[in-house]
Amino acid sequence: MTYRPAVASDLEPAAPLTLGVEEEYLLLDARTGESLPVADQVLTALSGAARDQSRQEFRHSMVEMVTPVTVELAELRGHLVALRRSAGDAAEAAGARLVAVGATPVHERHRTVPDEPRYHAMSRRFGPVAHDPAVCGCHVHVGVADRELAVQVCNHLRPWLPVIQAITANSPLHDGRDTGHASWRSMQLERWPSIGPTPHFDSAADYDATVAELIDAGVMLDAAMVYWYARPSAAYPTVEIRVGDVCPGVDDAVLVAGLVRALVATLAEEARAGRPAPRIRDCLVSAAHWRAAHDGLEGDLIDLRAGVARPAWDLVGDLVEEVAPALTRHGDLDYVRDQLARLRRDGNGATRQRRVMARTDNDVRAVLDHLAAETRAG
């Protein structure tokens, strides 16, 4: 099935798409690097806008901060800087430090869930999986009010999301050691039955029917447990991209948001024009995501359009070429190019962590010092 627009002429200029970002952070002991169960104290210490934009998460050692809806990347950056600083100050007051890292790097002793009925239900249903060490993601919301279009955009996103995953990879450590994966968070999340690449759907009705079947089968508690890498948001008129690790630095996160918005804008035009999304076998999409989680930007990625492995940075270049008109329309092209040049020089989060490990004789505390400083910089 191809999407057909209900309104608007192709001659009308495309309005800038709105953006919002949700970031999850860990609360770590500055001395040992272990996760600290002080989220309640941190959330209580927040005030004003920061309190309103905070969320309780699935672990006592995590907090989530949510930006307001915005259009300009510069404004988004300002929100992220302010939220990280507010949460960081509250963490320090609680005896912890705020760290933007994708997976628990050392150890988490306290893995009980917060005292919320839904969290207890998830714990009962999924058992030990629900008590894995904490993981932290970056979720980017892009305004797409038409739900039928949102489903088609998710279909078109399938070949490109491994590239976004590789850019954001920021969790090479587990239990104080390098896992060999750029994103260990991605590996942990594979244990959940409702997380992974978004399936291809013919329509919004097909999407809804499939979700209902999965709920009936006990795979999900409810529609909010659709944790696929891209989805029509259950709460907002957006397409939500949730494939990425939380980024270590603010500019990393803003870069990803800019690329994701341009990608959604570009693919929405494809869908409106009636061009069908490529049908790619689910096993190949899963393989591409595994390769992205393993290699990050330092090796090869699978080009799902051609079915071959290619250098990661070649695919990043293809992505930028694909979305350059949308980046230009949104006024983001120069910023994105500058930040990608920085990323190519300095590496993504996983690469930067490994470089600190290499020059400090595998001192994990030095890595966490580095991450904490990046988290608060801006």
mmCIF file of C-alpha atoms in Angstrom:
data_model
loop_
_atom_site.group_PDB
_atom_site.id
_atom_site.type_symbol
_atom_site.label_atom_id
_atom_site.label_comp_id
_atom_site.label_asym_id
_atom_site.label_seq_id
_atom_site.Cartn_x
_atom_site.Cartn_y
_atom_site.Cartn_z
ATOM 1 C CA MET A 1 0.000 0.000 0.000
ATOM 2 C CA THR A 2 1.254 3.510 -0.805
ATOM 3 C CA TYR A 3 0.400 6.579 1.185
ATOM 4 C CA ARG A 4 -1.719 9.223 -0.535
ATOM 5 C CA PRO A 5 -1.996 12.718 0.930
ATOM 6 C CA ALA A 6 -5.429 13.891 1.948
ATOM 7 C CA VAL A 7 -4.645 17.609 1.704
ATOM 8 C CA ALA A 8 -2.102 20.164 0.514
ATOM 9 C CA SER A 9 -0.401 20.762 -2.783
ATOM 10 C CA ASP A 10 3.120 19.654 -3.551
ATOM 11 C CA LEU A 11 3.775 23.279 -4.536
ATOM 12 C CA GLU A 12 3.292 24.514 -0.997
ATOM 13 C CA PRO A 13 6.564 25.130 0.875
ATOM 14 C CA ALA A 14 7.182 22.529 3.567
ATOM 15 C CA ALA A 15 6.911 23.962 7.063
ATOM 16 C CA PRO A 16 9.812 23.233 9.421
ATOM 17 C CA LEU A 17 9.191 20.064 11.380
ATOM 18 C CA THR A 18 9.108 20.315 15.149
ATOM 19 C CA LEU A 19 11.630 18.563 17.363
ATOM 20 C CA GLY A 20 11.835 17.233 20.877
ATOM 21 C CA VAL A 21 14.480 15.111 22.602
ATOM 22 C CA GLU A 22 14.294 12.798 25.599
ATOM 23 C CA GLU A 23 17.596 11.911 27.263
ATOM 24 C CA GLU A 24 18.202 9.312 29.963
ATOM 25 C CA TYR A 25 21.200 9.596 32.298
ATOM 26 C CA LEU A 26 22.876 7.424 34.910
ATOM 27 C CA LEU A 27 23.616 8.497 38.478
ATOM 28 C CA LEU A 28 27.053 7.176 39.387
ATOM 29 C CA ASP A 29 29.316 7.100 42.415
ATOM 30 C CA ALA A 30 32.233 9.453 41.690
ATOM 31 C CA ARG A 31 34.693 7.163 43.486
ATOM 32 C CA THR A 32 33.687 3.650 42.370
ATOM 33 C CA GLY A 33 31.685 4.302 39.215
ATOM 34 C CA GLU A 34 28.841 2.136 40.500
ATOM 35 C CA SER A 35 25.245 3.159 39.934
ATOM 36 C CA LEU A 36 23.623 4.933 42.868
ATOM 37 C CA PRO A 37 19.878 4.573 43.647
ATOM 38 C CA VAL A 38 19.284 8.278 44.318
ATOM 39 C CA ALA A 39 16.864 9.210 41.517
ATOM 40 C CA ASP A 40 14.110 10.167 43.961
ATOM 41 C CA GLN A 41 16.401 12.668 45.678
ATOM 42 C CA VAL A 42 17.528 14.090 42.356
ATOM 43 C CA LEU A 43 14.003 14.536 41.025
ATOM 44 C CA THR A 44 12.855 16.102 44.293
ATOM 45 C CA ALA A 45 15.726 18.600 44.197
ATOM 46 C CA LEU A 46 14.783 19.865 40.729
ATOM 47 C CA SER A 47 12.686 23.006 40.525
ATOM 48 C CA GLY A 48 10.850 25.124 37.990
ATOM 49 C CA ALA A 49 11.040 24.126 34.356
ATOM 50 C CA ALA A 50 13.601 21.401 35.041
ATOM 51 C CA ARG A 51 11.202 19.702 37.461
ATOM 52 C CA ASP A 52 8.393 19.880 34.897
ATOM 53 C CA GLN A 53 10.666 18.435 32.218
ATOM 54 C CA SER A 54 11.940 15.517 34.314
ATOM 55 C CA ARG A 55 10.613 11.962 34.331
ATOM 56 C CA GLN A 56 10.956 8.997 36.630
ATOM 57 C CA GLU A 57 12.644 6.067 34.909
ATOM 58 C CA PHE A 58 12.736 2.276 35.247
ATOM 59 C CA ARG A 59 15.718 2.329 37.613
ATOM 60 C CA HIS A 60 16.450 4.135 40.865
ATOM 61 C CA SER A 61 19.804 5.097 39.322
ATOM 62 C CA MET A 62 18.374 6.868 36.268
ATOM 63 C CA VAL A 63 16.688 10.142 35.436
ATOM 64 C CA GLU A 64 15.139 11.318 32.186
ATOM 65 C CA MET A 65 14.938 14.915 31.006
ATOM 66 C CA VAL A 66 12.626 16.003 28.192
ATOM 67 C CA THR A 67 13.065 19.158 26.122
ATOM 68 C CA PRO A 68 10.175 21.410 25.145
ATOM 69 C CA VAL A 69 9.015 21.232 21.543
ATOM 70 C CA THR A 70 11.136 23.452 19.332
ATOM 71 C CA VAL A 71 12.019 24.127 15.707
ATOM 72 C CA GLU A 72 15.524 25.614 15.857
ATOM 73 C CA LEU A 73 18.562 23.455 16.624
ATOM 74 C CA ALA A 74 20.156 26.338 18.531
ATOM 75 C CA GLU A 75 17.126 26.489 20.827
ATOM 76 C CA LEU A 76 17.178 22.718 21.254
ATOM 77 C CA ARG A 77 20.832 22.939 22.226
ATOM 78 C CA GLY A 78 20.060 25.588 24.820
ATOM 79 C CA HIS A 79 17.362 23.420 26.376
ATOM 80 C CA LEU A 80 19.668 20.398 26.568
ATOM 81 C CA VAL A 81 22.470 22.410 28.172
ATOM 82 C CA ALA A 82 20.101 23.822 30.791
ATOM 83 C CA LEU A 83 18.490 20.460 31.567
ATOM 84 C CA ARG A 84 21.823 18.676 31.911
ATOM 85 C CA ARG A 85 23.163 21.378 34.216
ATOM 86 C CA SER A 86 20.044 21.341 36.406
ATOM 87 C CA ALA A 87 20.037 17.548 36.650
ATOM 88 C CA GLY A 88 23.796 17.544 37.232
ATOM 89 C CA ASP A 89 23.523 20.011 40.106
ATOM 90 C CA ALA A 90 20.724 17.961 41.681
ATOM 91 C CA ALA A 91 22.791 14.781 41.277
ATOM 92 C CA GLU A 92 25.778 16.343 43.033
ATOM 93 C CA ALA A 93 23.534 17.451 45.899
ATOM 94 C CA ALA A 94 22.435 13.801 46.231
ATOM 95 C CA GLY A 95 26.041 12.561 46.331
ATOM 96 C CA ALA A 96 26.161 11.316 42.739
ATOM 97 C CA ARG A 97 27.200 12.611 39.391
ATOM 98 C CA LEU A 98 25.171 12.717 36.204
ATOM 99 C CA VAL A 99 26.700 10.730 33.344
ATOM 100 C CA ALA A 100 25.406 10.447 29.788
ATOM 101 C CA VAL A 101 26.421 6.892 28.897
ATOM 102 C CA GLY A 102 24.423 4.199 27.137
ATOM 103 C CA ALA A 103 24.865 1.291 29.568
ATOM 104 C CA THR A 104 25.910 0.690 33.163
ATOM 105 C CA PRO A 105 29.719 0.805 32.905
ATOM 106 C CA VAL A 106 30.718 -0.819 36.203
ATOM 107 C CA HIS A 107 28.034 -2.319 38.419
ATOM 108 C CA GLU A 108 24.510 -1.749 39.701
ATOM 109 C CA ARG A 109 23.705 -3.305 43.057
ATOM 110 C CA HIS A 110 20.153 -2.030 43.443
ATOM 111 C CA ARG A 111 18.024 -3.257 40.545
ATOM 112 C CA THR A 112 14.548 -3.067 42.022
ATOM 113 C CA VAL A 113 12.040 -1.018 40.059
ATOM 114 C CA PRO A 114 10.411 2.167 41.381
ATOM 115 C CA ASP A 115 7.188 1.668 43.310
ATOM 116 C CA GLU A 116 4.797 2.136 40.409
ATOM 117 C CA PRO A 117 2.090 -0.434 39.454
ATOM 118 C CA ARG A 118 3.181 -0.580 35.814
ATOM 119 C CA TYR A 119 6.829 -1.144 36.691
ATOM 120 C CA HIS A 120 5.857 -3.930 39.088
ATOM 121 C CA ALA A 121 3.726 -5.506 36.360
ATOM 122 C CA MET A 122 6.684 -5.413 33.955
ATOM 123 C CA SER A 123 8.902 -6.973 36.614
ATOM 124 C CA ARG A 124 6.435 -9.827 37.153
ATOM 125 C CA ARG A 125 5.929 -10.440 33.439
ATOM 126 C CA PHE A 126 9.531 -10.290 32.225
ATOM 127 C CA GLY A 127 11.425 -11.471 35.294
ATOM 128 C CA PRO A 128 15.233 -11.102 35.329
ATOM 129 C CA VAL A 129 15.185 -9.255 31.995
ATOM 130 C CA ALA A 130 13.469 -6.377 33.792
ATOM 131 C CA HIS A 131 16.333 -6.275 36.297
ATOM 132 C CA ASP A 132 19.280 -6.058 33.923
ATOM 133 C CA PRO A 133 21.717 -3.214 34.616
ATOM 134 C CA ALA A 134 20.347 0.150 33.551
ATOM 135 C CA VAL A 135 20.642 1.396 29.972
ATOM 136 C CA CYS A 136 20.125 4.958 28.723
ATOM 137 C CA GLY A 137 18.858 6.117 25.345
ATOM 138 C CA CYS A 138 18.255 9.259 23.350
ATOM 139 C CA HIS A 139 14.780 9.479 21.813
ATOM 140 C CA VAL A 140 14.144 12.051 19.088
ATOM 141 C CA HIS A 141 10.571 13.131 18.313
ATOM 142 C CA VAL A 142 9.813 14.728 14.941
ATOM 143 C CA GLY A 143 6.404 16.260 14.335
ATOM 144 C CA VAL A 144 4.289 14.167 11.947
ATOM 145 C CA ALA A 145 0.631 14.724 12.759
ATOM 146 C CA ASP A 146 -0.807 12.341 10.143
ATOM 147 C CA ARG A 147 -0.576 8.883 11.705
ATOM 148 C CA GLU A 148 -0.913 7.076 8.379
ATOM 149 C CA LEU A 149 2.052 9.052 7.103
ATOM 150 C CA ALA A 150 3.968 8.356 10.325
ATOM 151 C CA VAL A 151 3.648 4.598 9.773
ATOM 152 C CA GLN A 152 4.894 4.925 6.202
ATOM 153 C CA VAL A 153 7.834 7.063 7.345
ATOM 154 C CA CYS A 154 8.797 4.287 9.781
ATOM 155 C CA ASN A 155 8.837 1.847 6.846
ATOM 156 C CA HIS A 156 11.136 4.135 4.867
ATOM 157 C CA LEU A 157 13.453 4.596 7.868
ATOM 158 C CA ARG A 158 14.446 0.929 8.075
ATOM 159 C CA PRO A 159 17.556 1.104 5.810
ATOM 160 C CA TRP A 160 18.909 4.218 7.556
ATOM 161 C CA LEU A 161 18.487 3.602 11.271
ATOM 162 C CA PRO A 162 21.630 1.436 11.612
ATOM 163 C CA VAL A 163 23.617 4.508 10.522
ATOM 164 C CA ILE A 164 21.999 6.608 13.262
ATOM 165 C CA GLN A 165 22.711 3.803 15.719
ATOM 166 C CA ALA A 166 26.387 3.777 14.761
ATOM 167 C CA ILE A 167 26.685 7.550 15.153
ATOM 168 C CA THR A 168 25.223 7.420 18.669
ATOM 169 C CA ALA A 169 27.086 4.329 19.936
ATOM 170 C CA ASN A 170 28.248 5.266 23.443
ATOM 171 C CA SER A 171 28.379 2.157 25.622
ATOM 172 C CA PRO A 172 31.446 -0.027 25.052
ATOM 173 C CA LEU A 173 31.887 -0.884 28.753
ATOM 174 C CA HIS A 174 30.167 -3.490 30.924
ATOM 175 C CA ASP A 175 31.308 -4.688 34.351
ATOM 176 C CA GLY A 176 34.336 -2.413 34.041
ATOM 177 C CA ARG A 177 35.633 -3.951 30.816
ATOM 178 C CA ASP A 178 35.423 -3.280 27.097
ATOM 179 C CA THR A 179 32.766 -5.550 25.583
ATOM 180 C CA GLY A 180 34.094 -5.303 22.045
ATOM 181 C CA HIS A 181 30.795 -3.659 21.098
ATOM 182 C CA ALA A 182 30.453 0.071 20.524
ATOM 183 C CA SER A 183 26.900 -0.098 21.906
ATOM 184 C CA TRP A 184 26.474 -2.689 24.657
ATOM 185 C CA ARG A 185 23.107 -1.087 25.385
ATOM 186 C CA SER A 186 21.871 -2.460 22.069
ATOM 187 C CA MET A 187 22.931 -5.966 23.066
ATOM 188 C CA GLN A 188 21.195 -5.771 26.448
ATOM 189 C CA LEU A 189 17.963 -4.532 24.934
ATOM 190 C CA GLU A 190 17.719 -7.521 22.599
ATOM 191 C CA ARG A 191 16.506 -9.551 25.595
ATOM 192 C CA TRP A 192 13.217 -7.632 25.579
ATOM 193 C CA PRO A 193 10.593 -9.121 23.236
ATOM 194 C CA SER A 194 9.182 -5.777 22.069
ATOM 195 C CA ILE A 195 12.465 -4.014 21.224
ATOM 196 C CA GLY A 196 14.210 -4.095 17.869
ATOM 197 C CA PRO A 197 13.857 -3.002 14.258
ATOM 198 C CA THR A 198 10.433 -1.700 13.335
ATOM 199 C CA PRO A 199 8.517 -4.227 11.210
ATOM 200 C CA HIS A 200 7.127 -3.159 7.845
ATOM 201 C CA PHE A 201 3.438 -2.241 8.030
ATOM 202 C CA ASP A 202 0.978 -1.706 5.188
ATOM 203 C CA SER A 203 -1.045 0.916 7.045
ATOM 204 C CA ALA A 204 -1.857 2.391 10.432
ATOM 205 C CA ALA A 205 -4.632 -0.205 10.742
ATOM 206 C CA ASP A 206 -2.085 -2.962 10.106
ATOM 207 C CA TYR A 207 0.186 -1.428 12.754
ATOM 208 C CA ASP A 208 -2.633 -1.237 15.311
ATOM 209 C CA ALA A 209 -3.819 -4.782 14.612
ATOM 210 C CA THR A 210 -0.296 -6.144 15.043
ATOM 211 C CA VAL A 211 0.202 -4.303 18.334
ATOM 212 C CA ALA A 212 -3.152 -5.644 19.573
ATOM 213 C CA GLU A 213 -2.091 -9.193 18.673
ATOM 214 C CA LEU A 214 1.195 -8.779 20.543
ATOM 215 C CA ILE A 215 -0.630 -7.497 23.616
ATOM 216 C CA ASP A 216 -3.032 -10.450 23.437
ATOM 217 C CA ALA A 217 -0.029 -12.779 23.157
ATOM 218 C CA GLY A 218 1.493 -11.336 26.336
ATOM 219 C CA VAL A 219 4.551 -9.920 24.572
ATOM 220 C CA MET A 220 3.556 -6.377 25.580
ATOM 221 C CA LEU A 221 1.529 -5.143 28.524
ATOM 222 C CA ASP A 222 0.041 -2.308 26.478
ATOM 223 C CA ALA A 223 0.656 -0.122 23.435
ATOM 224 C CA ALA A 224 3.171 2.000 25.376
ATOM 225 C CA MET A 225 5.484 -1.041 25.324
ATOM 226 C CA VAL A 226 6.060 -0.694 21.586
ATOM 227 C CA TYR A 227 9.784 -0.109 21.901
ATOM 228 C CA TRP A 228 10.695 -0.553 18.246
ATOM 229 C CA TYR A 229 13.524 1.624 16.945
ATOM 230 C CA ALA A 230 11.011 3.913 15.217
ATOM 231 C CA ARG A 231 7.328 4.249 15.969
ATOM 232 C CA PRO A 232 4.395 6.618 15.766
ATOM 233 C CA SER A 233 4.552 7.976 19.300
ATOM 234 C CA ALA A 234 1.941 6.648 21.688
ATOM 235 C CA ALA A 235 1.692 10.060 23.381
ATOM 236 C CA TYR A 236 2.460 12.764 20.787
ATOM 237 C CA PRO A 237 1.768 13.506 17.077
ATOM 238 C CA THR A 238 5.316 12.532 16.182
ATOM 239 C CA VAL A 239 7.546 9.883 14.737
ATOM 240 C CA GLU A 240 9.795 8.787 17.595
ATOM 241 C CA ILE A 241 13.292 7.479 16.820
ATOM 242 C CA ARG A 242 14.613 5.517 19.808
ATOM 243 C CA VAL A 243 17.507 3.511 18.369
ATOM 244 C CA GLY A 244 20.356 5.572 19.813
ATOM 245 C CA ASP A 245 22.417 5.467 22.984
ATOM 246 C CA VAL A 246 22.277 8.685 24.957
ATOM 247 C CA CYS A 247 24.992 10.915 23.530
ATOM 248 C CA PRO A 248 27.902 12.011 25.754
ATOM 249 C CA GLY A 249 27.954 15.650 24.651
ATOM 250 C CA VAL A 250 25.200 18.135 23.857
ATOM 251 C CA ASP A 251 26.489 18.749 20.331
ATOM 252 C CA ASP A 252 26.418 15.014 19.635
ATOM 253 C CA ALA A 253 22.739 14.945 20.614
ATOM 254 C CA VAL A 254 21.852 18.038 18.579
ATOM 255 C CA LEU A 255 23.659 16.598 15.552
ATOM 256 C CA VAL A 256 21.599 13.420 15.798
ATOM 257 C CA ALA A 257 18.381 15.402 16.206
ATOM 258 C CA GLY A 258 19.181 17.461 13.113
ATOM 259 C CA LEU A 259 19.967 14.396 11.030
ATOM 260 C CA VAL A 260 16.868 12.543 12.227
ATOM 261 C CA ARG A 261 14.572 15.481 11.477
ATOM 262 C CA ALA A 262 16.014 15.855 7.986
ATOM 263 C CA LEU A 263 15.652 12.117 7.428
ATOM 264 C CA VAL A 264 11.998 12.114 8.528
ATOM 265 C CA ALA A 265 11.277 15.172 6.347
ATOM 266 C CA THR A 266 12.937 13.549 3.334
ATOM 267 C CA LEU A 267 11.178 10.216 3.770
ATOM 268 C CA ALA A 268 7.810 11.862 4.380
ATOM 269 C CA GLU A 269 8.168 13.423 0.926
ATOM 270 C CA GLU A 270 8.947 9.977 -0.496
ATOM 271 C CA ALA A 271 5.808 8.552 1.091
ATOM 272 C CA ARG A 272 3.619 11.466 0.000
ATOM 273 C CA ALA A 273 4.843 10.974 -3.567
ATOM 274 C CA GLY A 274 3.625 7.384 -3.430
ATOM 275 C CA ARG A 275 7.087 5.829 -3.603
ATOM 276 C CA PRO A 276 7.023 2.571 -1.639
ATOM 277 C CA ALA A 277 9.563 1.792 1.042
ATOM 278 C CA PRO A 278 12.055 -0.929 0.096
ATOM 279 C CA ARG A 279 11.017 -4.344 1.375
ATOM 280 C CA ILE A 280 14.047 -5.723 3.214
ATOM 281 C CA ARG A 281 14.124 -9.053 5.019
ATOM 282 C CA ASP A 282 13.839 -8.619 8.761
ATOM 283 C CA CYS A 283 16.878 -10.839 9.341
ATOM 284 C CA LEU A 284 19.029 -8.513 7.223
ATOM 285 C CA VAL A 285 17.766 -5.435 9.056
ATOM 286 C CA SER A 286 18.589 -7.140 12.373
ATOM 287 C CA ALA A 287 22.038 -8.038 11.054
ATOM 288 C CA ALA A 288 22.663 -4.421 10.063
ATOM 289 C CA HIS A 289 21.742 -3.249 13.541
ATOM 290 C CA TRP A 290 24.037 -5.826 15.137
ATOM 291 C CA ARG A 291 26.892 -4.631 12.942
ATOM 292 C CA ALA A 292 26.189 -1.006 13.867
ATOM 293 C CA ALA A 293 26.159 -1.883 17.574
ATOM 294 C CA HIS A 294 29.401 -3.825 17.228
ATOM 295 C CA ASP A 295 31.458 -1.556 14.972
ATOM 296 C CA GLY A 296 29.978 1.883 15.562
ATOM 297 C CA LEU A 297 31.761 4.262 13.198
ATOM 298 C CA GLU A 298 35.118 2.516 13.367
ATOM 299 C CA GLY A 299 34.422 -0.359 10.963
ATOM 300 C CA ASP A 300 31.872 -1.348 8.350
ATOM 301 C CA LEU A 301 28.103 -1.063 8.253
ATOM 302 C CA ILE A 302 25.689 -3.014 6.099
ATOM 303 C CA ASP A 303 24.224 -0.969 3.265
ATOM 304 C CA LEU A 304 20.701 -2.372 3.279
ATOM 305 C CA ARG A 305 19.937 -0.775 -0.073
ATOM 306 C CA ALA A 306 22.620 -2.891 -1.780
ATOM 307 C CA GLY A 307 23.065 -5.752 0.684
ATOM 308 C CA VAL A 308 26.818 -5.241 1.079
ATOM 309 C CA ALA A 309 29.185 -4.129 3.840
ATOM 310 C CA ARG A 310 30.757 -0.715 3.354
ATOM 311 C CA PRO A 311 32.883 1.618 5.485
ATOM 312 C CA ALA A 312 30.715 3.320 8.081
ATOM 313 C CA TRP A 313 31.737 6.820 7.058
ATOM 314 C CA ASP A 314 30.758 6.124 3.444
ATOM 315 C CA LEU A 315 27.227 5.417 4.615
ATOM 316 C CA VAL A 316 27.241 8.529 6.786
ATOM 317 C CA GLY A 317 28.159 10.450 3.636
ATOM 318 C CA ASP A 318 25.287 8.814 1.747
ATOM 319 C CA LEU A 319 22.907 9.787 4.532
ATOM 320 C CA VAL A 320 23.967 13.430 4.433
ATOM 321 C CA GLU A 321 23.653 13.497 0.649
ATOM 322 C CA GLU A 322 20.171 11.982 0.911
ATOM 323 C CA VAL A 323 18.910 14.543 3.407
ATOM 324 C CA ALA A 324 20.905 17.629 2.332
ATOM 325 C CA PRO A 325 17.865 19.411 0.799
ATOM 326 C CA ALA A 326 15.900 18.962 4.037
ATOM 327 C CA LEU A 327 18.885 20.099 6.107
ATOM 328 C CA THR A 328 19.130 23.198 3.925
ATOM 329 C CA ARG A 329 15.405 23.969 4.280
ATOM 330 C CA HIS A 330 15.673 23.745 8.056
ATOM 331 C CA GLY A 331 18.856 25.862 8.132
ATOM 332 C CA ASP A 332 20.879 22.970 9.601
ATOM 333 C CA LEU A 333 23.294 21.968 6.833
ATOM 334 C CA ASP A 334 26.369 23.898 7.987
ATOM 335 C CA TYR A 335 25.943 22.859 11.621
ATOM 336 C CA VAL A 336 25.506 19.190 10.721
ATOM 337 C CA ARG A 337 28.528 19.209 8.431
ATOM 338 C CA ASP A 338 30.679 20.901 11.071
ATOM 339 C CA GLN A 339 29.627 18.456 13.772
ATOM 340 C CA LEU A 340 30.189 15.438 11.546
ATOM 341 C CA ALA A 341 33.687 16.729 10.779
ATOM 342 C CA ARG A 342 34.296 16.949 14.537
ATOM 343 C CA LEU A 343 32.913 13.451 15.029
ATOM 344 C CA ARG A 344 35.132 12.075 12.285
ATOM 345 C CA ARG A 345 38.160 13.705 13.933
ATOM 346 C CA ASP A 346 37.364 12.890 17.572
ATOM 347 C CA GLY A 347 35.184 9.788 17.264
ATOM 348 C CA ASN A 348 31.734 9.023 18.614
ATOM 349 C CA GLY A 349 31.124 8.354 22.299
ATOM 350 C CA ALA A 350 32.402 4.774 22.191
ATOM 351 C CA THR A 351 35.590 5.764 20.395
ATOM 352 C CA ARG A 352 36.283 8.620 22.794
ATOM 353 C CA GLN A 353 35.844 6.304 25.790
ATOM 354 C CA ARG A 354 38.268 3.796 24.305
ATOM 355 C CA ARG A 355 40.849 6.485 23.647
ATOM 356 C CA VAL A 356 40.728 7.489 27.304
ATOM 357 C CA MET A 357 41.115 3.808 28.267
ATOM 358 C CA ALA A 358 44.112 3.473 25.955
ATOM 359 C CA ARG A 359 45.996 6.443 27.386
ATOM 360 C CA THR A 360 45.225 5.657 31.062
ATOM 361 C CA ASP A 361 46.094 1.937 31.139
ATOM 362 C CA ASN A 362 42.400 0.915 31.130
ATOM 363 C CA ASP A 363 41.436 3.173 34.029
ATOM 364 C CA VAL A 364 37.626 3.042 34.030
ATOM 365 C CA ARG A 365 37.418 5.882 36.544
ATOM 366 C CA ALA A 366 39.276 8.121 34.115
ATOM 367 C CA VAL A 367 36.684 7.227 31.468
ATOM 368 C CA LEU A 368 33.855 8.130 33.824
ATOM 369 C CA ASP A 369 35.572 11.420 34.740
ATOM 370 C CA HIS A 370 35.757 12.173 31.021
ATOM 371 C CA LEU A 371 32.095 11.274 30.474
ATOM 372 C CA ALA A 372 30.896 13.318 33.436
ATOM 373 C CA ALA A 373 32.758 16.365 32.126
ATOM 374 C CA GLU A 374 31.298 15.916 28.634
ATOM 375 C CA THR A 375 27.811 15.530 30.061
ATOM 376 C CA ARG A 376 27.989 18.911 31.818
ATOM 377 C CA ALA A 377 29.880 20.809 29.080
ATOM 378 C CA GLY A 378 28.021 23.217 26.875
#
